[in-house]
CSV table of C-alpha atoms in Angstrom, one decimal:
chain,number,residue,atom,x,y,z
A,19,MET,CA,19.5,6.1,17.2
A,20,GLN,CA,17.3,9.1,18.1
A,21,ARG,CA,14.5,8.2,20.5
A,22,PHE,CA,12.8,11.5,21.3
A,23,TRP,CA,11.5,14.2,18.9
A,24,LYS,CA,9.8,17.6,19.4
A,25,PRO,CA,8.0,18.2,16.2
A,26,GLY,CA,8.5,21.9,16.7
A,27,GLU,CA,12.2,21.4,16.2
A,28,ILE,CA,12.0,19.1,13.2
A,29,PHE,CA,12.7,20.9,9.9
A,30,PRO,CA,9.7,20.4,7.6
A,31,ARG,CA,10.2,19.1,4.1
A,32,GLU,CA,7.9,19.9,1.3
A,33,LEU,CA,6.2,16.8,-0.2
A,34,VAL,CA,4.2,18.7,-2.8
A,35,PRO,CA,3.2,22.4,-3.0
A,36,GLY,CA,1.3,23.3,0.1
A,37,VAL,CA,2.1,20.1,1.9
A,38,THR,CA,5.0,19.7,4.4
A,39,ALA,CA,6.0,16.8,6.6
A,40,LYS,CA,8.1,16.4,9.7
A,41,ILE,CA,9.7,13.0,9.8
A,42,ALA,CA,10.8,10.8,12.7
A,43,SER,CA,11.8,7.2,12.1
A,44,GLY,CA,12.7,3.9,13.8
A,45,GLU,CA,13.8,0.7,12.2
A,46,ARG,CA,10.4,-0.6,11.3
A,47,ILE,CA,8.1,2.4,11.7
A,48,MET,CA,8.2,5.9,10.2
A,49,PHE,CA,6.1,8.9,11.5
A,50,SER,CA,5.3,11.7,9.1
A,51,LEU,CA,3.5,14.6,10.7
A,52,VAL,CA,1.9,16.2,7.7
A,53,THR,CA,0.6,19.8,7.5
A,54,LEU,CA,-1.7,20.6,4.5
A,55,GLU,CA,-2.5,24.2,3.7
A,56,PRO,CA,-6.1,25.0,3.0
A,57,ASN,CA,-7.3,23.1,-0.2
A,58,ALA,CA,-3.9,21.6,-0.8
A,59,VAL,CA,-3.8,18.5,-2.9
A,60,VAL,CA,-1.7,15.4,-2.6
A,61,PRO,CA,-2.1,13.8,-6.1
A,62,GLU,CA,-3.0,10.2,-6.4
A,63,HIS,CA,0.0,7.9,-5.8
A,64,SER,CA,0.8,4.6,-4.4
A,65,HIS,CA,3.8,2.9,-2.6
A,66,PRO,CA,4.5,-0.6,-1.5
A,67,HIS,CA,4.6,0.5,2.2
A,68,GLU,CA,1.6,0.1,4.4
A,69,GLN,CA,0.3,3.4,5.6
A,70,MET,CA,-2.0,4.2,8.6
A,71,GLY,CA,-2.9,7.7,9.6
A,72,MET,CA,-4.8,9.7,12.3
A,73,MET,CA,-6.2,13.1,11.9
A,74,VAL,CA,-4.7,15.7,14.3
A,75,SER,CA,-6.7,18.8,13.3
A,76,GLY,CA,-8.7,20.2,10.4
A,77,THR,CA,-10.5,18.2,7.7
A,78,MET,CA,-9.2,16.2,4.7
A,79,GLU,CA,-11.0,14.5,1.9
A,80,PHE,CA,-9.1,11.2,1.5
A,81,SER,CA,-9.7,8.8,-1.4
A,82,ILE,CA,-8.4,5.2,-1.1
A,83,ALA,CA,-8.8,3.0,-4.1
A,84,GLY,CA,-11.5,5.4,-5.4
A,85,GLU,CA,-13.5,5.5,-2.2
A,86,THR,CA,-13.7,9.0,-0.9
A,87,ARG,CA,-14.4,10.1,2.7
A,88,THR,CA,-14.0,13.3,4.6
A,89,PHE,CA,-11.9,12.9,7.8
A,90,SER,CA,-11.8,15.1,10.8
A,91,GLY,CA,-11.3,14.9,14.6
A,92,ASP,CA,-9.1,11.9,15.5
A,93,GLU,CA,-10.3,9.6,12.7
A,94,ILE,CA,-8.0,6.8,11.5
A,95,TYR,CA,-7.4,5.4,8.0
A,96,LEU,CA,-5.5,2.5,6.5
A,97,VAL,CA,-3.9,2.4,3.1
A,98,PRO,CA,-2.7,-1.1,2.3
A,99,GLY,CA,0.6,-1.3,0.4
A,100,GLY,CA,0.2,-0.7,-3.3
A,101,VAL,CA,-3.3,0.9,-3.1
A,102,PRO,CA,-3.7,4.3,-4.9
A,103,HIS,CA,-4.7,7.2,-2.7
A,104,ARG,CA,-5.2,10.9,-2.8
A,105,ALA,CA,-5.9,13.7,-0.3
A,106,VAL,CA,-7.4,17.2,-0.5
A,107,ALA,CA,-7.3,19.4,2.5
A,108,GLY,CA,-10.4,21.2,3.7
A,109,PRO,CA,-10.9,25.0,3.7
A,110,ASP,CA,-9.0,25.4,7.0
A,111,GLY,CA,-6.2,23.0,6.1
A,112,ALA,CA,-5.3,19.8,8.0
A,113,VAL,CA,-2.7,18.1,10.1
A,114,ALA,CA,-2.5,14.3,10.1
A,115,LEU,CA,0.0,11.8,11.4
A,116,ASP,CA,0.9,9.3,8.7
A,117,VAL,CA,2.7,6.2,9.7
A,118,PHE,CA,4.6,3.9,7.3
A,119,ALA,CA,5.9,0.4,7.7
A,120,PRO,CA,8.5,-0.2,6.5
A,121,PRO,CA,10.0,3.3,6.6
A,122,ARG,CA,10.1,5.1,3.3
A,123,GLU,CA,13.8,5.4,2.4
A,124,GLU,CA,13.2,8.4,0.3
A,125,TYR,CA,12.0,10.4,3.4
A,126,ARG,CA,15.0,9.6,5.6
B,7,MET,CA,-10.2,-5.5,6.1
B,8,GLN,CA,-11.5,-2.4,7.9
B,9,ARG,CA,-10.0,0.8,6.5
B,10,PHE,CA,-11.7,3.6,8.5
B,11,TRP,CA,-12.1,4.0,12.3
B,12,LYS,CA,-13.8,6.6,14.5
B,13,PRO,CA,-12.1,6.2,17.8
B,14,GLY,CA,-15.3,7.4,19.5
B,15,GLU,CA,-16.9,4.2,18.3
B,16,ILE,CA,-14.1,1.7,19.2
B,17,PHE,CA,-14.7,-0.1,22.4
B,18,PRO,CA,-11.8,0.6,24.8
B,19,ARG,CA,-10.0,-2.3,26.4
B,20,GLU,CA,-8.3,-2.1,29.8
B,21,LEU,CA,-4.5,-2.7,29.6
B,22,VAL,CA,-3.8,-2.2,33.3
B,23,PRO,CA,-5.9,-0.4,35.9
B,24,GLY,CA,-6.5,3.2,34.8
B,25,VAL,CA,-5.2,2.6,31.3
B,26,THR,CA,-7.4,1.8,28.3
B,27,ALA,CA,-6.7,1.5,24.6
B,28,LYS,CA,-8.6,1.7,21.4
B,29,ILE,CA,-7.1,-0.6,18.8
B,30,ALA,CA,-7.1,-0.3,15.0
B,31,SER,CA,-4.8,-2.5,12.9
B,32,GLY,CA,-3.5,-3.2,9.5
B,33,GLU,CA,-1.3,-6.0,8.4
B,34,ARG,CA,2.0,-4.4,9.4
B,35,ILE,CA,1.0,-1.5,11.6
B,36,MET,CA,-1.2,-1.4,14.7
B,37,PHE,CA,-2.5,1.8,16.3
B,38,SER,CA,-3.3,1.9,20.0
B,39,LEU,CA,-4.9,5.1,21.1
B,40,VAL,CA,-4.2,5.0,24.9
B,41,THR,CA,-6.0,6.9,27.6
B,42,LEU,CA,-4.3,7.1,31.0
B,43,GLU,CA,-6.2,8.3,34.0
B,44,PRO,CA,-4.4,10.8,36.3
B,45,ASN,CA,-1.3,9.3,37.8
B,46,ALA,CA,-2.0,5.9,36.2
B,47,VAL,CA,1.0,3.6,35.9
B,48,VAL,CA,2.0,1.2,33.1
B,49,PRO,CA,4.6,-1.0,34.9
B,50,GLU,CA,7.9,-1.7,33.2
B,51,HIS,CA,7.6,-4.3,30.4
B,52,SER,CA,9.0,-5.1,27.0
B,53,HIS,CA,8.0,-6.8,23.8
B,54,PRO,CA,9.8,-7.7,20.6
B,55,HIS,CA,7.6,-5.3,18.6
B,56,GLU,CA,9.0,-1.9,17.8
B,57,GLN,CA,6.9,0.9,19.3
B,58,MET,CA,6.7,4.6,18.3
B,59,GLY,CA,4.2,7.0,20.0
B,60,MET,CA,3.0,10.6,19.8
B,61,MET,CA,1.4,12.5,22.7
B,62,VAL,CA,-2.1,13.7,21.9
B,63,SER,CA,-2.9,15.5,25.2
B,64,GLY,CA,-1.8,15.7,28.8
B,65,THR,CA,1.6,14.7,30.2
B,66,MET,CA,3.3,11.4,30.7
B,67,GLU,CA,6.6,10.5,32.4
B,68,PHE,CA,8.0,7.8,30.2
B,69,SER,CA,11.1,5.7,30.9
B,70,ILE,CA,12.9,3.9,28.1
B,71,ALA,CA,15.8,1.7,29.1
B,72,GLY,CA,16.0,3.6,32.4
B,73,GLU,CA,16.1,7.1,30.8
B,74,THR,CA,13.1,9.1,32.0
B,75,ARG,CA,11.5,12.1,30.3
B,76,THR,CA,8.3,13.9,30.7
B,77,PHE,CA,6.3,14.1,27.4
B,78,SER,CA,3.6,16.6,26.5
B,79,GLY,CA,2.3,18.5,23.4
B,80,ASP,CA,2.8,16.4,20.3
B,81,GLU,CA,6.2,14.9,21.3
B,82,ILE,CA,7.3,11.6,19.8
B,83,TYR,CA,9.1,8.7,21.3
B,84,LEU,CA,10.6,5.4,20.0
B,85,VAL,CA,10.9,2.2,21.9
B,86,PRO,CA,13.1,-0.3,20.0
B,87,GLY,CA,11.9,-4.0,20.2
B,88,GLY,CA,12.9,-5.7,23.4
B,89,VAL,CA,13.7,-2.5,25.3
B,90,PRO,CA,12.1,-2.2,28.8
B,91,HIS,CA,9.8,0.8,29.2
B,92,ARG,CA,7.4,2.2,31.8
B,93,ALA,CA,4.9,5.1,31.8
B,94,VAL,CA,3.3,7.3,34.6
B,95,ALA,CA,0.6,9.7,33.6
B,96,GLY,CA,0.7,13.3,34.9
B,97,PRO,CA,-1.9,14.8,37.3
B,98,ASP,CA,-4.3,15.5,34.5
B,99,GLY,CA,-3.9,12.1,32.8
B,100,ALA,CA,-2.7,11.6,29.2
B,101,VAL,CA,-3.7,10.4,25.8
B,102,ALA,CA,-1.0,9.0,23.5
B,103,LEU,CA,-1.1,7.2,20.1
B,104,ASP,CA,1.1,4.1,20.4
B,105,VAL,CA,2.1,2.4,17.1
B,106,PHE,CA,3.4,-1.1,16.9
B,107,ALA,CA,5.1,-3.0,14.1
B,108,PRO,CA,4.4,-5.8,13.7
B,109,PRO,CA,0.9,-5.7,15.3
B,110,ARG,CA,0.6,-7.2,18.7
B,111,GLU,CA,-1.4,-10.3,18.2
B,112,GLU,CA,-2.6,-10.2,21.9
B,113,TYR,CA,-4.4,-6.9,21.2
B,114,ARG,CA,-6.3,-8.0,18.0
């Protein structure tokens, strides 16, 4: 099993237009380093996996169960499994580290 | 359950001398934003929880099962459950986001 990753060497996959992710995964934890282009939108969706994330750069308007906040700096958010959520990048785009447990099989 | 955290407002707890952590946790995932002072040492230890981490700033020499690498930038590492590991901060210290699944009850 791979134990070290340089995100610069991970090929990005497109999640939705304007949003790409670099994936690294263990057995119980999956990292998804997400880059959103300016004003890119991740439409509302949900999944049974718990998700926690930390902003890396830029700003992102994030809605969790209908509650919307703008995240920046190194702020952290939690999306419990099954809860609908949606993201809109700010005018300079955003980078965030999303973490899933269990890993999302469709991203492997 | 808390869903949003500003790390600047989380009280840091000392893990070992020169190493503090800001903890935010869900049900399945725990975030530990760790700050290591220059040359600080996290002695070798292990825990049954899987651990993945991403560097935020600085450099850190990290040994996993006896294999040592120096991490910097936004590099990512995986420590499978039960595997001994050890960290030594570089001369400018380090900040890393460590993620545990399941959460470590002793950090709640």
